JSON list of C-alpha atoms in Angstrom, two decimals:
[
{"chain": "A", "resi": 1, "resn": "MET", "atom": "CA", "xyz": [90.78, 87.58, 106.24]},
{"chain": "A", "resi": 2, "resn": "ASP", "atom": "CA", "xyz": [90.37, 90.35, 108.81]},
{"chain": "A", "resi": 3, "resn": "LEU", "atom": "CA", "xyz": [93.18, 90.32, 111.37]},
{"chain": "A", "resi": 4, "resn": "GLN", "atom": "CA", "xyz": [92.53, 92.27, 114.54]},
{"chain": "A", "resi": 5, "resn": "LEU", "atom": "CA", "xyz": [94.46, 93.08, 117.69]},
{"chain": "A", "resi": 6, "resn": "LYS", "atom": "CA", "xyz": [92.71, 94.44, 120.77]},
{"chain": "A", "resi": 7, "resn": "GLY", "atom": "CA", "xyz": [94.60, 96.13, 123.55]},
{"chain": "A", "resi": 8, "resn": "THR", "atom": "CA", "xyz": [95.80, 99.29, 125.20]},
{"chain": "A", "resi": 9, "resn": "VAL", "atom": "CA", "xyz": [98.06, 101.86, 123.54]},
{"chain": "A", "resi": 10, "resn": "LYS", "atom": "CA", "xyz": [101.20, 101.95, 125.70]},
{"chain": "A", "resi": 11, "resn": "GLN", "atom": "CA", "xyz": [103.42, 104.32, 123.72]},
{"chain": "A", "resi": 12, "resn": "ILE", "atom": "CA", "xyz": [103.22, 106.51, 120.63]},
{"chain": "A", "resi": 13, "resn": "LEU", "atom": "CA", "xyz": [106.48, 106.92, 118.75]},
{"chain": "A", "resi": 14, "resn": "GLU", "atom": "CA", "xyz": [107.58, 110.02, 116.86]},
{"chain": "A", "resi": 15, "resn": "GLU", "atom": "CA", "xyz": [106.07, 110.54, 113.41]},
{"chain": "A", "resi": 16, "resn": "GLN", "atom": "CA", "xyz": [108.43, 110.06, 110.47]},
{"chain": "A", "resi": 17, "resn": "SER", "atom": "CA", "xyz": [108.12, 111.55, 106.99]},
{"chain": "A", "resi": 18, "resn": "GLY", "atom": "CA", "xyz": [109.99, 111.79, 103.75]},
{"chain": "A", "resi": 19, "resn": "THR", "atom": "CA", "xyz": [109.74, 111.75, 99.99]},
{"chain": "A", "resi": 20, "resn": "GLY", "atom": "CA", "xyz": [109.87, 108.59, 97.90]},
{"chain": "A", "resi": 21, "resn": "LYS", "atom": "CA", "xyz": [109.40, 107.70, 94.25]},
{"chain": "A", "resi": 22, "resn": "ASN", "atom": "CA", "xyz": [105.59, 108.04, 94.71]},
{"chain": "A", "resi": 23, "resn": "GLY", "atom": "CA", "xyz": [105.82, 111.41, 96.46]},
{"chain": "A", "resi": 24, "resn": "PRO", "atom": "CA", "xyz": [105.71, 112.47, 100.11]},
{"chain": "A", "resi": 25, "resn": "TRP", "atom": "CA", "xyz": [104.94, 109.93, 102.82]},
{"chain": "A", "resi": 26, "resn": "ARG", "atom": "CA", "xyz": [104.46, 109.90, 106.57]},
{"chain": "A", "resi": 27, "resn": "LYS", "atom": "CA", "xyz": [104.11, 107.19, 109.16]},
{"chain": "A", "resi": 28, "resn": "ARG", "atom": "CA", "xyz": [103.74, 106.80, 112.90]},
{"chain": "A", "resi": 29, "resn": "ASP", "atom": "CA", "xyz": [104.29, 103.71, 115.04]},
{"chain": "A", "resi": 30, "resn": "PHE", "atom": "CA", "xyz": [102.59, 102.94, 118.32]},
{"chain": "A", "resi": 31, "resn": "ILE", "atom": "CA", "xyz": [102.98, 100.12, 120.82]},
{"chain": "A", "resi": 32, "resn": "LEU", "atom": "CA", "xyz": [99.83, 98.12, 121.58]},
{"chain": "A", "resi": 33, "resn": "GLU", "atom": "CA", "xyz": [99.75, 95.84, 124.63]},
{"chain": "A", "resi": 34, "resn": "THR", "atom": "CA", "xyz": [97.40, 92.94, 123.90]},
{"chain": "A", "resi": 35, "resn": "GLU", "atom": "CA", "xyz": [94.92, 91.51, 126.38]},
{"chain": "A", "resi": 36, "resn": "GLY", "atom": "CA", "xyz": [94.99, 88.08, 127.95]},
{"chain": "A", "resi": 37, "resn": "LYS", "atom": "CA", "xyz": [96.90, 86.05, 130.48]},
{"chain": "A", "resi": 38, "resn": "TYR", "atom": "CA", "xyz": [100.23, 86.70, 128.72]},
{"chain": "A", "resi": 39, "resn": "PRO", "atom": "CA", "xyz": [100.01, 90.18, 127.14]},
{"chain": "A", "resi": 40, "resn": "LYS", "atom": "CA", "xyz": [102.33, 90.99, 124.26]},
{"chain": "A", "resi": 41, "resn": "ASN", "atom": "CA", "xyz": [103.64, 94.33, 123.03]},
{"chain": "A", "resi": 42, "resn": "VAL", "atom": "CA", "xyz": [103.17, 94.82, 119.27]},
{"chain": "A", "resi": 43, "resn": "CYS", "atom": "CA", "xyz": [104.55, 97.72, 117.25]},
{"chain": "A", "resi": 44, "resn": "ILE", "atom": "CA", "xyz": [101.86, 98.84, 114.78]},
{"chain": "A", "resi": 45, "resn": "THR", "atom": "CA", "xyz": [102.37, 101.35, 111.97]},
{"chain": "A", "resi": 46, "resn": "GLN", "atom": "CA", "xyz": [99.85, 103.92, 110.71]},
{"chain": "A", "resi": 47, "resn": "TRP", "atom": "CA", "xyz": [100.44, 105.49, 107.31]},
{"chain": "A", "resi": 48, "resn": "GLY", "atom": "CA", "xyz": [99.35, 108.81, 105.78]},
{"chain": "A", "resi": 49, "resn": "ASP", "atom": "CA", "xyz": [95.83, 110.06, 106.48]},
{"chain": "A", "resi": 50, "resn": "ASN", "atom": "CA", "xyz": [95.12, 107.13, 108.84]},
{"chain": "A", "resi": 51, "resn": "ILE", "atom": "CA", "xyz": [97.28, 108.94, 111.41]},
{"chain": "A", "resi": 52, "resn": "ASP", "atom": "CA", "xyz": [94.82, 111.85, 111.53]},
{"chain": "A", "resi": 53, "resn": "GLN", "atom": "CA", "xyz": [91.62, 109.82, 111.07]},
{"chain": "A", "resi": 54, "resn": "ALA", "atom": "CA", "xyz": [92.33, 107.57, 114.05]},
{"chain": "A", "resi": 55, "resn": "ASP", "atom": "CA", "xyz": [94.19, 109.85, 116.43]},
{"chain": "A", "resi": 56, "resn": "VAL", "atom": "CA", "xyz": [95.22, 107.21, 118.97]},
{"chain": "A", "resi": 57, "resn": "GLN", "atom": "CA", "xyz": [96.21, 108.34, 122.46]},
{"chain": "A", "resi": 58, "resn": "GLU", "atom": "CA", "xyz": [98.32, 106.63, 125.12]},
{"chain": "A", "resi": 59, "resn": "GLY", "atom": "CA", "xyz": [96.21, 104.63, 127.57]},
{"chain": "A", "resi": 60, "resn": "GLU", "atom": "CA", "xyz": [93.35, 104.26, 125.09]},
{"chain": "A", "resi": 61, "resn": "GLU", "atom": "CA", "xyz": [91.77, 100.84, 124.49]},
{"chain": "A", "resi": 62, "resn": "ILE", "atom": "CA", "xyz": [91.46, 100.10, 120.77]},
{"chain": "A", "resi": 63, "resn": "VAL", "atom": "CA", "xyz": [90.97, 97.39, 118.20]},
{"chain": "A", "resi": 64, "resn": "ALA", "atom": "CA", "xyz": [93.46, 97.64, 115.35]},
{"chain": "A", "resi": 65, "resn": "HIS", "atom": "CA", "xyz": [92.51, 96.00, 112.04]},
{"chain": "A", "resi": 66, "resn": "ILE", "atom": "CA", "xyz": [95.87, 95.06, 110.58]},
{"chain": "A", "resi": 67, "resn": "ASP", "atom": "CA", "xyz": [97.73, 93.70, 107.59]},
{"chain": "A", "resi": 68, "resn": "ILE", "atom": "CA", "xyz": [100.96, 91.78, 108.13]},
{"chain": "A", "resi": 69, "resn": "GLN", "atom": "CA", "xyz": [103.64, 91.80, 105.46]},
{"chain": "A", "resi": 70, "resn": "SER", "atom": "CA", "xyz": [107.23, 90.52, 105.39]},
{"chain": "A", "resi": 71, "resn": "ARG", "atom": "CA", "xyz": [110.00, 91.44, 102.99]},
{"chain": "A", "resi": 72, "resn": "GLU", "atom": "CA", "xyz": [113.55, 90.27, 102.44]},
{"chain": "A", "resi": 73, "resn": "TYR", "atom": "CA", "xyz": [116.55, 92.60, 102.34]},
{"chain": "A", "resi": 74, "resn": "LYS", "atom": "CA", "xyz": [120.08, 91.24, 101.96]},
{"chain": "A", "resi": 75, "resn": "GLY", "atom": "CA", "xyz": [119.19, 87.83, 103.35]},
{"chain": "A", "resi": 76, "resn": "ASN", "atom": "CA", "xyz": [117.24, 89.15, 106.36]},
{"chain": "A", "resi": 77, "resn": "TRP", "atom": "CA", "xyz": [113.48, 89.22, 106.72]},
{"chain": "A", "resi": 78, "resn": "TYR", "atom": "CA", "xyz": [111.55, 92.17, 108.15]},
{"chain": "A", "resi": 79, "resn": "THR", "atom": "CA", "xyz": [107.88, 92.12, 109.14]},
{"chain": "A", "resi": 80, "resn": "ASP", "atom": "CA", "xyz": [105.53, 95.12, 109.21]},
{"chain": "A", "resi": 81, "resn": "VAL", "atom": "CA", "xyz": [102.22, 95.27, 111.06]},
{"chain": "A", "resi": 82, "resn": "LYS", "atom": "CA", "xyz": [100.17, 98.02, 109.39]},
{"chain": "A", "resi": 83, "resn": "ALA", "atom": "CA", "xyz": [96.86, 99.33, 110.76]},
{"chain": "A", "resi": 84, "resn": "TRP", "atom": "CA", "xyz": [94.29, 100.10, 108.09]},
{"chain": "A", "resi": 85, "resn": "LYS", "atom": "CA", "xyz": [91.43, 100.77, 110.53]},
{"chain": "A", "resi": 86, "resn": "ILE", "atom": "CA", "xyz": [91.26, 101.66, 114.23]},
{"chain": "A", "resi": 87, "resn": "GLU", "atom": "CA", "xyz": [88.16, 101.22, 116.41]},
{"chain": "A", "resi": 88, "resn": "LYS", "atom": "CA", "xyz": [87.98, 102.87, 119.79]},
{"chain": "A", "resi": 89, "resn": "GLY", "atom": "CA", "xyz": [85.46, 103.67, 122.49]},
{"chain": "A", "resi": 90, "resn": "SER", "atom": "CA", "xyz": [81.90, 102.85, 121.52]},
{"chain": "A", "resi": 91, "resn": "ASP", "atom": "CA", "xyz": [83.03, 101.61, 118.07]},
{"chain": "A", "resi": 92, "resn": "ILE", "atom": "CA", "xyz": [84.61, 98.48, 119.61]},
{"chain": "A", "resi": 93, "resn": "GLN", "atom": "CA", "xyz": [82.58, 95.36, 118.96]},
{"chain": "A", "resi": 94, "resn": "ALA", "atom": "CA", "xyz": [81.79, 93.27, 122.03]},
{"chain": "A", "resi": 95, "resn": "GLY", "atom": "CA", "xyz": [83.15, 90.14, 120.38]},
{"chain": "A", "resi": 96, "resn": "PRO", "atom": "CA", "xyz": [81.71, 87.43, 118.14]},
{"chain": "A", "resi": 97, "resn": "PRO", "atom": "CA", "xyz": [77.92, 87.14, 118.06]},
{"chain": "A", "resi": 98, "resn": "ASN", "atom": "CA", "xyz": [76.37, 84.61, 120.41]},
{"chain": "A", "resi": 99, "resn": "ASN", "atom": "CA", "xyz": [74.40, 82.06, 118.41]},
{"chain": "A", "resi": 100, "resn": "ASN", "atom": "CA", "xyz": [73.20, 80.21, 121.55]},
{"chain": "A", "resi": 101, "resn": "ALA", "atom": "CA", "xyz": [74.43, 76.90, 120.14]},
{"chain": "A", "resi": 102, "resn": "PRO", "atom": "CA", "xyz": [75.33, 74.42, 122.87]},
{"chain": "A", "resi": 103, "resn": "PHE", "atom": "CA", "xyz": [79.02, 73.70, 123.26]},
{"chain": "A", "resi": 104, "resn": "ASN", "atom": "CA", "xyz": [80.02, 70.07, 122.66]},
{"chain": "A", "resi": 105, "resn": "ASP", "atom": "CA", "xyz": [83.34, 69.23, 124.28]},
{"chain": "A", "resi": 106, "resn": "GLU", "atom": "CA", "xyz": [83.19, 65.47, 123.68]},
{"chain": "A", "resi": 107, "resn": "GLU", "atom": "CA", "xyz": [85.82, 63.80, 121.53]},
{"chain": "A", "resi": 108, "resn": "PRO", "atom": "CA", "xyz": [84.43, 62.89, 118.10]},
{"chain": "A", "resi": 109, "resn": "THR", "atom": "CA", "xyz": [84.09, 59.19, 117.42]},
{"chain": "A", "resi": 110, "resn": "ILE", "atom": "CA", "xyz": [85.14, 57.74, 114.10]},
{"chain": "A", "resi": 111, "resn": "ASP", "atom": "CA", "xyz": [84.07, 54.27, 113.01]},
{"chain": "A", "resi": 112, "resn": "LEU", "atom": "CA", "xyz": [86.99, 52.78, 111.09]},
{"chain": "A", "resi": 113, "resn": "SER", "atom": "CA", "xyz": [85.46, 49.29, 110.81]},
{"chain": "A", "resi": 114, "resn": "ALA", "atom": "CA", "xyz": [83.74, 50.06, 107.52]},
{"chain": "A", "resi": 115, "resn": "THR", "atom": "CA", "xyz": [86.71, 51.70, 105.76]},
{"chain": "A", "resi": 116, "resn": "ASP", "atom": "CA", "xyz": [87.55, 50.90, 102.18]},
{"chain": "A", "resi": 117, "resn": "ASP", "atom": "CA", "xyz": [91.14, 49.73, 101.71]},
{"chain": "A", "resi": 118, "resn": "ASP", "atom": "CA", "xyz": [91.36, 51.19, 98.19]},
{"chain": "A", "resi": 119, "resn": "ILE", "atom": "CA", "xyz": [93.44, 54.30, 97.73]},
{"chain": "A", "resi": 120, "resn": "PRO", "atom": "CA", "xyz": [91.20, 57.18, 96.63]},
{"chain": "A", "resi": 121, "resn": "PHE", "atom": "CA", "xyz": [93.49, 58.27, 93.80]}
]
């Protein structure tokens, strides 16, 4: 499943780095304001070389391909939103392809008169 958030970069937070059991690491968070009637601010994290490959700038419109992961620590749950790919400018897709299928907004009808009263298991 490919999760994506589209919006405008509102703020870029200071890069953090350190050394862990797997060696040196670095990360940078940025705040993305989503589109729509009720925009939301989402803190998204970039790790390692992704910081340099997708050098996001404040005010830039992007699509962030993300992974969401939660973890428990001492009875509390923490959720990370990690960007693994950033599209910007001409790379941004215009949306889902238009298949020219007509839209049917009628309620489906179900004929229950011919139902079988036997349980299926």
